[in-house]
Structures are given as structure tokens and as C-alpha cells.
Short mmCIF file of C-alpha atoms and ligand atoms in Angstrom, two decimals:
data_model
loop_
_atom_site.label_atom_id
_atom_site.label_comp_id
_atom_site.label_asym_id
_atom_site.label_seq_id
_atom_site.Cartn_x
_atom_site.Cartn_y
_atom_site.Cartn_z
CA UNK A 1 -74.31 -4.10 22.82
CA UNK A 2 -77.37 -3.34 24.90
CA UNK A 3 -78.42 0.14 26.01
CA UNK A 4 -75.92 -0.04 28.85
CA UNK A 5 -74.06 3.19 29.44
CA UNK A 6 -70.29 2.61 29.17
CA UNK A 7 -68.17 2.09 32.28
CA UNK A 8 -65.16 4.33 33.01
CA UNK A 9 -62.33 3.98 35.50
CA UNK A 10 -61.53 7.16 37.42
CA UNK A 11 -58.04 8.26 38.45
CA UNK A 12 -57.42 11.29 40.61
CA UNK A 13 -54.26 13.22 41.37
CA UNK A 14 -54.63 14.03 45.05
CA UNK A 15 -52.17 16.93 45.28
CA UNK A 16 -49.67 18.34 42.87
CA UNK A 17 -46.64 16.13 42.82
CA UNK A 18 -48.41 12.85 43.44
CA UNK A 19 -49.38 10.37 40.74
CA UNK A 20 -52.97 9.87 39.62
CA UNK A 21 -54.53 7.09 41.64
CA UNK A 22 -57.38 4.77 40.80
CA UNK A 23 -60.37 5.62 42.98
CA UNK A 24 -63.34 3.81 41.44
CA UNK A 25 -65.53 3.72 38.39
CA UNK A 26 -68.71 5.22 36.98
CA UNK A 27 -71.02 5.08 34.00
CA UNK A 28 -71.21 7.86 31.44
CA UNK A 29 -72.15 8.20 27.79
CA UNK A 30 -68.91 9.91 26.76
CA UNK A 31 -65.59 11.16 28.08
CA UNK A 32 -66.82 14.67 28.75
CA UNK A 33 -69.74 13.46 30.85
CA UNK A 34 -67.49 10.95 32.59
CA UNK A 35 -65.22 13.81 33.67
CA UNK A 36 -68.13 15.84 34.98
CA UNK A 37 -69.58 12.86 36.83
CA UNK A 38 -66.14 12.00 38.27
CA UNK A 39 -65.88 15.51 39.63
CA UNK A 40 -69.27 15.19 41.34
CA UNK A 41 -68.84 11.64 42.58
CA UNK A 42 -65.20 11.57 43.64
CA UNK A 43 -64.07 15.13 44.44
CA UNK A 44 -66.75 16.77 46.57
CA UNK A 45 -64.26 17.74 49.27
CA UNK A 46 -61.21 18.95 47.44
CA UNK A 47 -59.80 15.45 46.99
CA UNK A 48 -58.25 16.21 43.64
CA UNK A 49 -56.40 18.63 41.41
CA UNK A 50 -56.69 16.55 38.25
CA UNK A 51 -58.88 13.73 36.92
CA UNK A 52 -58.29 11.02 34.33
CA UNK A 53 -61.13 8.90 33.01
CA UNK A 54 -60.42 5.77 30.97
CA UNK A 55 -62.98 3.48 29.31
CA UNK A 56 -62.87 0.30 31.40
CA UNK A 57 -62.98 -1.77 28.22
CA UNK A 58 -59.68 -0.21 27.11
CA UNK A 59 -57.74 -1.49 30.08
CA UNK A 60 -55.60 -4.56 29.63
CA UNK A 61 -55.03 -6.26 32.95
CA UNK A 62 -52.69 -9.07 33.85
CA UNK A 63 -54.44 -12.35 34.45
CA UNK A 64 -54.31 -13.43 38.09
CA UNK A 65 -53.51 -16.95 36.86
CA UNK A 66 -50.19 -15.62 35.53
CA UNK A 67 -49.32 -14.10 38.87
CA UNK A 68 -46.60 -16.61 39.68
CA UNK A 69 -45.01 -16.46 36.26
CA UNK A 70 -45.00 -12.67 36.28
CA UNK A 71 -44.03 -11.80 39.81
CA UNK A 72 -42.40 -14.82 41.39
CA UNK A 73 -39.01 -14.41 39.61
CA UNK A 74 -38.28 -11.21 41.51
CA UNK A 75 -38.40 -13.00 44.85
CA UNK A 76 -34.97 -14.66 44.47
CA UNK A 77 -33.15 -11.57 43.20
CA UNK A 78 -32.16 -10.23 46.54
CA UNK A 79 -29.04 -8.65 44.98
CA UNK A 80 -31.39 -5.97 43.65
CA UNK A 81 -31.70 -4.59 47.16
CA UNK A 82 -29.09 -2.37 48.84
CA UNK A 83 -28.96 -4.51 51.98
CA UNK A 84 -27.47 -7.39 49.93
CA UNK A 85 -24.08 -5.64 49.89
CA UNK A 86 -21.68 -5.61 52.85
CA UNK A 87 -20.20 -2.20 53.45
CA UNK A 88 -18.22 -1.67 56.70
CA UNK A 89 -19.90 0.65 59.21
CA UNK A 90 -16.73 2.79 59.22
CA UNK A 91 -17.54 3.97 55.71
CA UNK A 92 -20.50 5.83 57.13
CA UNK A 93 -23.95 6.19 55.59
CA UNK A 94 -24.20 5.02 52.03
CA UNK B 1 -58.21 -2.24 38.22
CA UNK B 2 -61.71 -3.52 37.69
CA UNK B 3 -61.27 -5.18 34.36
CA UNK B 4 -64.70 -6.57 33.66
CA UNK B 5 -63.49 -8.86 30.90
CA UNK B 6 -61.75 -11.30 33.19
CA UNK B 7 -64.62 -11.57 35.60
CA UNK B 8 -66.98 -13.31 33.24
CA UNK B 9 -64.29 -15.79 32.29
CA UNK B 10 -63.72 -16.67 35.89
CA UNK B 11 -67.03 -17.51 37.41
CA UNK B 12 -66.78 -21.29 37.26
CA UNK B 13 -64.43 -22.18 40.03
CA UNK B 14 -63.89 -25.81 40.93
CA UNK B 15 -65.05 -25.64 44.49
CA UNK B 16 -63.58 -28.73 46.00
CA UNK B 17 -62.39 -28.91 49.59
CA UNK B 18 -58.87 -27.89 48.63
CA UNK B 19 -60.07 -24.80 46.79
CA UNK B 20 -62.27 -23.66 49.66
CA UNK B 21 -59.49 -24.31 52.17
CA UNK B 22 -57.02 -22.29 50.10
CA UNK B 23 -59.51 -19.43 49.90
CA UNK B 24 -60.12 -19.55 53.63
CA UNK B 25 -56.36 -19.45 54.20
CA UNK B 26 -56.13 -16.19 52.27
CA UNK B 27 -59.02 -14.77 54.30
CA UNK B 28 -57.45 -15.85 57.58
CA UNK B 29 -54.17 -14.23 56.55
CA UNK B 30 -56.13 -10.96 56.15
CA UNK B 31 -55.36 -10.86 52.44
CA UNK B 32 -57.78 -8.72 50.44
CA UNK B 33 -59.74 -10.52 47.74
CA UNK B 34 -59.72 -8.58 44.47
CA UNK B 35 -62.17 -8.72 41.54
CA UNK B 36 -60.09 -10.98 39.32
CA UNK B 37 -59.15 -13.45 42.08
CA UNK B 38 -60.70 -16.89 42.33
CA UNK B 39 -63.49 -16.91 44.87
CA UNK B 40 -66.25 -19.31 45.88
CA UNK B 41 -69.57 -18.64 44.17
CA UNK B 42 -71.18 -18.29 47.59
CA UNK B 43 -68.76 -15.52 48.50
CA UNK B 44 -69.48 -13.72 45.25
CA UNK B 45 -73.24 -14.10 45.63
CA UNK B 46 -73.24 -12.97 49.26
CA UNK B 47 -71.30 -9.85 48.34
CA UNK B 48 -73.43 -9.01 45.32
CA UNK B 49 -76.51 -9.23 47.52
CA UNK B 50 -75.03 -7.28 50.42
CA UNK B 51 -73.34 -4.51 48.40
CA UNK B 52 -76.41 -4.21 46.18
CA UNK B 53 -78.71 -3.80 49.18
CA UNK B 54 -76.30 -1.32 50.67
CA UNK B 55 -76.24 0.71 47.44
CA UNK B 56 -80.03 0.66 47.14
CA UNK B 57 -80.30 1.87 50.74
CA UNK B 58 -78.14 4.89 49.99
CA UNK B 59 -80.22 5.77 46.93
CA UNK B 60 -83.64 5.24 48.52
CA UNK B 61 -82.30 6.97 51.62
CA UNK B 62 -82.15 10.23 49.65
CA UNK B 63 -85.96 10.33 49.50
CA UNK B 64 -87.04 10.91 53.12
CA UNK B 65 -84.50 13.71 53.52
CA UNK B 66 -85.00 15.14 50.06
CA UNK B 67 -88.57 15.71 51.23
CA UNK B 68 -87.36 18.57 53.45
CA UNK B 69 -84.77 20.33 51.29
CA UNK B 70 -87.16 23.03 50.09
CA UNK B 71 -88.51 23.54 53.60
CA UNK B 72 -85.25 23.69 55.58
CA UNK B 73 -85.61 26.48 58.17
CA UNK B 74 -82.45 28.42 57.26
CA UNK B 75 -80.05 28.70 54.36
CA UNK B 76 -77.33 27.06 56.49
CA UNK B 77 -79.53 24.03 57.15
CA UNK B 78 -80.57 23.87 53.52
CA UNK B 79 -76.99 23.90 52.23
CA UNK B 80 -76.02 21.18 54.71
CA UNK B 81 -79.00 19.01 53.84
CA UNK B 82 -78.38 19.37 50.12
CA UNK B 83 -74.75 18.38 50.62
CA UNK B 84 -75.74 15.41 52.76
CA UNK B 85 -78.31 14.11 50.28
CA UNK B 86 -75.76 14.52 47.49
CA UNK B 87 -73.26 12.50 49.54
CA UNK B 88 -75.80 9.69 49.89
CA UNK B 89 -76.20 9.62 46.12
CA UNK B 90 -72.42 9.39 45.89
CA UNK B 91 -72.35 6.54 48.39
CA UNK B 92 -74.85 4.66 46.26
CA UNK B 93 -72.62 5.13 43.21
CA UNK B 94 -69.40 3.98 44.95
CA UNK B 95 -71.25 0.90 46.10
CA UNK B 96 -72.85 0.08 42.77
CA UNK B 97 -69.43 0.19 41.14
CA UNK B 98 -67.99 -2.04 43.85
CA UNK B 99 -70.81 -4.55 43.20
CA UNK B 100 -70.21 -4.36 39.46
CA UNK B 101 -66.67 -5.67 39.95
CA UNK B 102 -68.33 -8.97 40.92
CA UNK B 103 -69.92 -9.37 37.51
CA UNK B 104 -73.38 -7.88 37.95
CA UNK B 105 -74.41 -4.82 35.90
CA UNK B 106 -75.82 -1.54 37.15
CA UNK B 107 -78.85 -2.09 34.93
CA UNK B 108 -79.55 -5.48 36.54
CA UNK B 109 -79.30 -3.99 40.00
CA UNK B 110 -81.59 -1.04 39.35
CA UNK B 111 -84.06 -3.30 37.56
CA UNK B 112 -84.23 -5.51 40.64
CA UNK B 113 -84.80 -2.51 42.88
CA UNK B 114 -87.51 -1.04 40.68
CA UNK B 115 -89.23 -4.42 40.35
CA UNK B 116 -89.40 -4.62 44.13
CA UNK B 117 -87.18 -7.73 44.16
CA UNK B 118 -84.16 -6.19 45.88
CA UNK B 119 -84.16 -5.16 49.51
CA UNK B 120 -82.95 -1.92 51.04
CA UNK B 121 -82.74 -0.77 54.62
CA UNK B 122 -86.19 -0.88 56.23
CA UNK B 123 -85.58 2.46 57.99
CA UNK B 124 -86.28 4.41 54.82
CA UNK B 125 -89.86 3.17 54.73
CA UNK B 126 -90.81 5.55 57.53
CA UNK B 127 -92.09 9.06 56.76
CA UNK B 128 -90.35 12.35 57.63
CA UNK B 129 -93.23 14.25 59.21
CA UNK B 130 -91.48 17.24 60.78
CA UNK B 131 -88.20 19.12 60.49
CA UNK B 132 -87.01 17.35 63.63
CA UNK B 133 -87.09 14.09 61.68
CA UNK B 134 -84.18 15.42 59.62
CA UNK B 135 -82.25 15.87 62.85
CA UNK B 136 -83.23 12.41 64.07
CA UNK B 137 -82.21 10.76 60.80
CA UNK B 138 -78.76 12.34 60.75
CA UNK B 139 -78.14 11.59 64.40
CA UNK B 140 -79.68 8.10 64.67
CA UNK B 141 -79.87 6.63 61.19
CA UNK B 142 -76.48 7.85 60.04
CA UNK B 143 -75.15 7.06 63.51
CA UNK B 144 -76.34 3.46 63.15
CA UNK B 145 -74.98 3.32 59.61
CA UNK B 146 -71.56 4.43 60.88
CA UNK B 147 -71.53 1.61 63.45
CA UNK B 148 -72.22 -0.83 60.64
CA UNK B 149 -69.85 0.68 58.13
CA UNK B 150 -66.71 1.20 60.17
CA UNK B 151 -65.98 -2.53 60.48
CA UNK B 152 -66.81 -2.92 56.78
CA UNK B 153 -63.73 -0.81 56.00
CA UNK B 154 -61.81 -4.00 56.88
CA UNK B 155 -64.06 -6.31 54.86
CA UNK B 156 -62.13 -9.02 53.01
CA UNK B 157 -63.37 -7.87 49.60
CA UNK B 158 -61.08 -5.06 48.43
CA UNK B 159 -63.43 -2.86 46.37
CA UNK B 160 -66.11 -2.97 49.09
CA UNK B 161 -63.62 -2.12 51.82
CA UNK B 162 -62.22 0.78 49.79
CA UNK B 163 -65.69 2.15 49.04
CA UNK B 164 -66.48 1.97 52.75
CA UNK B 165 -63.41 4.00 53.65
CA UNK B 166 -64.62 6.81 51.39
CA UNK B 167 -68.14 6.54 52.78
CA UNK B 168 -67.03 6.58 56.41
CA UNK B 169 -64.98 9.71 55.86
CA UNK B 170 -68.15 11.45 54.74
CA UNK B 171 -70.60 10.06 57.29
CA UNK B 172 -69.32 11.93 60.28
CA UNK B 173 -70.62 15.25 58.99
CA UNK B 174 -74.02 13.64 58.45
CA UNK B 175 -74.35 12.56 62.03
CA UNK B 176 -73.05 15.82 63.46
CA UNK B 177 -75.38 18.03 61.42
CA UNK B 178 -78.30 15.85 62.56
CA UNK B 179 -77.33 16.03 66.20
CA UNK B 180 -76.89 19.79 65.92
CA UNK B 181 -80.43 20.10 64.57
CA UNK B 182 -81.77 18.04 67.50
CA UNK B 183 -79.74 20.03 70.00
CA UNK B 184 -81.00 23.33 68.62
CA UNK B 185 -84.60 22.17 68.82
CA UNK B 186 -84.14 20.65 72.27
CA UNK B 187 -82.84 23.97 73.55
CA UNK B 188 -85.55 25.97 71.81
CA UNK B 189 -89.19 26.70 72.73
CA UNK B 190 -91.38 24.08 74.41
CA UNK B 191 -92.98 23.31 71.08
CA UNK B 192 -89.57 22.78 69.47
CA UNK B 193 -88.41 20.54 72.27
CA UNK B 194 -91.58 18.53 71.95
CA UNK B 195 -90.98 18.18 68.25
CA UNK B 196 -87.47 16.85 68.91
CA UNK B 197 -88.72 14.35 71.48
CA UNK B 198 -91.49 13.20 69.16
CA UNK B 199 -88.95 12.56 66.39
CA UNK B 200 -86.73 10.58 68.77
CA UNK B 201 -89.79 8.59 69.89
CA UNK B 202 -90.61 7.62 66.32
CA UNK B 203 -87.08 6.95 65.04
CA UNK B 204 -85.52 5.18 68.03
CA UNK B 205 -86.89 1.68 67.55
CA UNK B 206 -86.63 1.60 63.75
CA UNK B 207 -82.98 2.69 64.16
CA UNK B 208 -82.30 -0.25 66.48
CA UNK B 209 -83.95 -2.54 63.91
CA UNK B 210 -81.44 -1.35 61.29
CA UNK B 211 -78.90 -3.77 62.75
CA UNK B 212 -81.09 -6.69 61.75
CA UNK B 213 -82.49 -9.68 63.66
CA UNK B 214 -80.96 -11.01 66.87
CA UNK B 215 -77.87 -13.14 66.36
CA UNK B 216 -79.75 -16.38 67.05
CA UNK B 217 -82.29 -15.58 64.31
CA UNK B 218 -79.97 -14.28 61.63
CA UNK B 219 -79.41 -16.59 58.65
CA UNK B 220 -76.31 -15.13 57.04
CA UNK B 221 -74.23 -14.46 60.11
CA UNK B 222 -71.85 -17.40 60.43
CA UNK B 223 -70.51 -17.78 56.92
CA UNK B 224 -70.17 -14.00 56.48
CA UNK B 225 -68.14 -13.83 59.66
CA UNK B 226 -65.93 -16.72 58.53
CA UNK B 227 -65.28 -14.97 55.23
CA UNK B 228 -64.61 -11.73 57.11
CA UNK B 229 -67.33 -9.87 55.25
CA UNK B 230 -68.90 -9.08 58.61
CA UNK B 231 -66.70 -8.50 61.65
CA UNK B 232 -69.29 -7.99 64.39
CA UNK B 233 -72.66 -9.59 64.96
CA UNK B 234 -75.95 -7.67 64.70
CA UNK B 235 -76.40 -7.63 68.47
CA UNK B 236 -72.83 -6.49 69.12
CA UNK B 237 -73.24 -3.53 66.77
CA UNK B 238 -76.67 -2.68 68.17
CA UNK B 239 -75.24 -2.67 71.69
CA UNK B 240 -72.40 -0.35 70.66
CA UNK B 241 -74.92 2.01 69.11
CA UNK B 242 -77.16 2.06 72.18
CA UNK B 243 -74.17 2.67 74.46
CA UNK B 244 -73.05 5.61 72.36
CA UNK B 245 -76.46 7.14 71.76
CA UNK B 246 -78.31 7.05 75.09
CA UNK B 247 -75.90 9.51 76.76
CA UNK B 248 -76.11 11.79 73.69
CA UNK B 249 -79.89 11.95 74.17
CA UNK B 250 -79.50 12.69 77.85
CA UNK B 251 -77.00 15.44 77.10
CA UNK B 252 -79.63 17.42 75.19
CA UNK B 253 -82.41 16.64 77.65
CA UNK B 254 -84.24 14.05 75.54
CA UNK B 255 -85.25 10.54 76.55
CA UNK B 256 -85.16 7.37 74.49
CA UNK B 257 -88.68 5.88 74.37
CA UNK B 258 -87.82 2.71 76.29
CA UNK B 259 -88.88 2.42 79.93
CA UNK B 260 -86.62 -0.62 80.34
CA UNK B 261 -83.49 1.15 79.12
CA UNK B 262 -81.00 1.32 81.96
CA UNK B 263 -77.26 1.10 82.57
CA UNK B 264 -75.98 -2.36 83.44
CA UNK B 265 -72.82 -1.95 85.46
CA UNK B 266 -71.83 -5.57 85.06
CA UNK B 267 -71.82 -5.65 81.27
CA UNK B 268 -70.78 -2.00 81.04
CA UNK B 269 -73.61 -1.32 78.64
CA UNK B 270 -77.29 -0.43 78.53
CA UNK B 271 -80.02 -3.04 78.74
CA UNK B 272 -82.95 -2.36 76.47
CA UNK B 273 -86.56 -3.51 76.25
CA UNK B 274 -87.84 -5.95 73.62
CA UNK B 275 -87.76 -4.93 69.95
CA UNK B 276 -90.99 -5.35 67.98
CA UNK B 277 -89.79 -7.80 65.35
CA UNK B 278 -93.27 -8.16 63.90
CA UNK B 279 -93.05 -4.55 62.87
CA UNK B 280 -89.57 -5.13 61.45
CA UNK B 281 -90.68 -8.04 59.26
CA UNK B 282 -93.81 -6.20 58.20
CA UNK B 283 -91.71 -3.33 56.89
CA UNK B 284 -89.07 -5.59 55.33
CA UNK B 285 -91.76 -7.53 53.49
CA UNK B 286 -93.08 -4.35 51.89
CA UNK B 287 -95.83 -3.19 54.23
CA UNK B 288 -94.22 -0.30 56.05
CA UNK B 289 -95.81 3.13 55.93
CA UNK B 290 -93.80 4.32 52.93
CA UNK B 291 -92.63 1.23 51.00
CA UNK B 292 -94.92 1.84 48.07
CA UNK B 293 -94.22 5.53 47.80
CA UNK B 294 -90.45 5.01 47.91
CA UNK B 295 -90.49 2.55 45.02
CA UNK B 296 -92.91 4.70 43.08
CA UNK B 297 -90.61 7.70 43.48
CA UNK B 298 -87.64 5.66 42.24
CA UNK B 299 -89.60 4.34 39.27
CA UNK B 300 -90.79 7.81 38.37
CA UNK B 301 -87.24 9.18 38.53
CA UNK B 302 -85.99 6.30 36.39
CA UNK B 303 -88.71 6.70 33.77
CA UNK B 304 -88.51 10.46 33.61
CA UNK B 305 -84.74 10.29 33.27
CA UNK B 306 -84.87 7.76 30.43
CA UNK B 307 -84.82 10.40 27.70
CA UNK B 308 -81.69 11.94 29.20
CA UNK B 309 -79.84 8.62 29.17
CA UNK B 310 -81.01 7.90 25.63
CA UNK B 311 -80.10 11.36 24.37
CA UNK B 312 -76.65 11.22 25.97
CA UNK B 313 -75.91 7.84 24.42
CA UNK B 314 -77.26 8.92 21.03
CA UNK B 315 -75.16 12.09 21.11
CA UNK B 316 -72.06 10.11 22.06
CA UNK B 317 -72.67 7.67 19.22
CA UNK B 318 -73.18 10.50 16.73
CA UNK B 319 -70.00 12.28 17.73
CA UNK B 320 -68.04 9.06 17.56
CA UNK B 321 -69.35 8.37 14.06
CA UNK B 322 -68.48 11.90 12.93
CA UNK B 323 -65.01 11.63 14.31
CA UNK B 324 -64.47 8.33 12.50
CA UNK B 325 -65.82 9.76 9.24
CA UNK B 326 -63.47 12.72 9.54
CA UNK B 327 -60.55 10.40 10.19
CA UNK B 328 -61.33 8.25 7.15
CA UNK B 329 -61.70 11.36 4.99
CA UNK B 330 -58.34 12.62 6.18
CA UNK B 331 -56.53 9.37 5.35
FE1 LIG C 401 -74.47 7.09 53.25
FE1 LIG C 402 -75.05 9.37 55.57
#
């Protein structure tokens, strides 16, 4: 490890009721400073009501090389969608 | 998610014809390229250079305006200028983190800037001599930056495009506060109007140079356009800027310092006189009026802030160690 200051990913909840959303990253020595920096860097105009910071090194991401194996199988399961089923119009909205 | 781990593992792509064609197909389909995707080394390098320069420009750009914060004429102007300069710092940070997703570290980037190896926008190597310069910068320099940045919101590289969307949302206030300063001066006393005109005279040409060399002389243009990093050419963007700005000057009774500037009905745009490219290259190569002072100011800030970074890291390490000790003791 060099003297590099750790990297954090920042997630912000835009308004009550919505999920936290990834908005970028920043460097900070610890979680407390990461929160303060996130407030200054990402919420200068009332963008958020809540902030999460996560050490970037703690995130496990799917490998893009596995994309097909992970996501392709859903493509042929059209019976998971409501439009797959034939319901007569007379039944009304369902 | 910008998981740094995968990026290092990824850098050696087999760049045969098929690979490059597949990549180009994704670009042509307007798919966004994300940090962990395969990409040609040239694409990665181009972006690291461009985003890095862009970030440095935001950071160095704080200096000419910071020069006037303590001397702003009213509290309203001072609050606005402080907020603007803080935004520019924020823009630098969004951009540095976008560049970091490509596998370069913040430390490497700032080292390059401080060593004088990295470029930043030549406009910030001009001095801010009067209060009117703060108006001219917001109006012209941020105005030119907006022209450049709006198409970058659709750049093919996801993190850069997303950073640009945030930046563009914030830029509009910068330009408006600058124009308001110019308008106030232009409608003030004779001396104030003169000050406004003098600032326009000094900032006009350097602002036009911000768009870079003419299309025929620009080295990076073609490939960047093909990869959809750049969506308009330098000359196209410069023309848009001139068309938007000349009437704004007229509206407040100021005149752009170009005797050849006139409306061309046929092309529905303004013709302008020749740009002094010798001056441009002189400034880019480090010999503008303020190049040395700007870098010195950055170096000084970096050195004088070193103890803060060290103390913060040391404190974090100490607390972590204490926490671990307490945990072991509890088990
Ligand atoms: Fe900016
Ligand atoms: Fe700005």
C-alpha cells in the first residue's frame, strides 16, 4: 500500500421514497471524512436526503466476461412477462 | 460500479481487426462503454488524457477567480463567486474520479500536473486584472466551456458522460452570474463601462482559442469523432459560441474586439477575423502570462496540504488498529 488515500463509492437517496443511487466516487481517509466530502462534492444543491459511502475495494462486481452466462438465460423466458398470456378483451383490464 | 480490481486485469486486449470492429459496432449502436468493458488501448489512453486535462482545467481554473473572492464588490457577488469557485473544485473531482475508472490514480494525475507534464486549458494562464474580468470569465469562459461540455454529455464513455451531465447542470449559473456582472458594469458609470469593455477586449480571443486549433490542424479529431468521444469539431463549436455570444455583447452595448466580425446571411452565422495561433501555442507550451504562477500556486497548495493528508491517514489507521484491538480483546 502506498500513501494513496482510499477510494469510496458514493450513493445518494435523491428524495424520500427513492432508493440510494450511485453517483460517483471520492478519496477520503476514513468513513467519516468520506461522508463529509460526499456532502460537499455531490449535494451542493439539495440533491440528497441521505448518503451512503462504501469503500470501493469492498465492492464485488460481476465480471463483464460472464455477462452472457449471467444475463442471457432470461432472454428466452418470455412467460415471465404478463403479455405472454392471452386473456380475452371482454375480461377487462387485468 | 467502478470496481478498480477488474480494470487492471483487463488492460491487455487482443486488438485484432475483429475486436476493433466489434468495439466500433457497440459505439455505432450508441451503447455506452463502461469501466469494466473491453476497450482498445487507444480509446482508454485518449480518454485518460482528455478527462485528465479537463479535470486539471477545472482545478487550475479556480485560481484566476479565487483571486477576486476577497475583493468582490458586494456580499451578493462574493457569495456567488465563492459558490462558483467551489463548483469548479467539484467539477475537477467528478472528472478525476471518472478518469480513475480507466485505471489511472489520482496521485499519478496530480503528479503530472504539478510536474508540468499535463496540460490544462490555456485560458487560465491569463491574469484577472479587474473585477470586470470575473464577469468576462463567467460569461465567456464558462460560456465556451458549456458549448464544449453539452455534447460531452453524450460521450460514448459512461462515467465521463455522467460526470458531464452533473457539470452542465451547474454551469448555467456560472455563465449567468458572469453576464450579470458585465451587464451591471456596462450600465454603470463611464469608468465601469470602460472596465467591462476592456475585459471583453482581453478575454475574447483567448476564449475563442479554448476550442482548440482549426479542424484541418487538429491531430486528435478524426479518431475521437469515430469513437464518439467528440461529437462536434473545434470549428463547429467555436462557430456556435460566436453566434450565441456576439448578440449578447451587443445587447449590453459592448463590442467584440474584432473589426472583421460580421453577420453572414448565407451561412447564418458570424464571420470572424484570424485567430493568433502563435499566441495560442505560446501559452499552451508554457509561456503565457500566468503559466508559472498557476503551477506554483498548485504546488504550494499541494505541499502545504501534505500534513493534512498525512494526519488524516494516520488518524484513520490508528482508529482502525484500536477497533481491531478492542474486537480481539472482546473475543
Ligand atoms: Fe466547471
Ligand atoms: Fe464553470
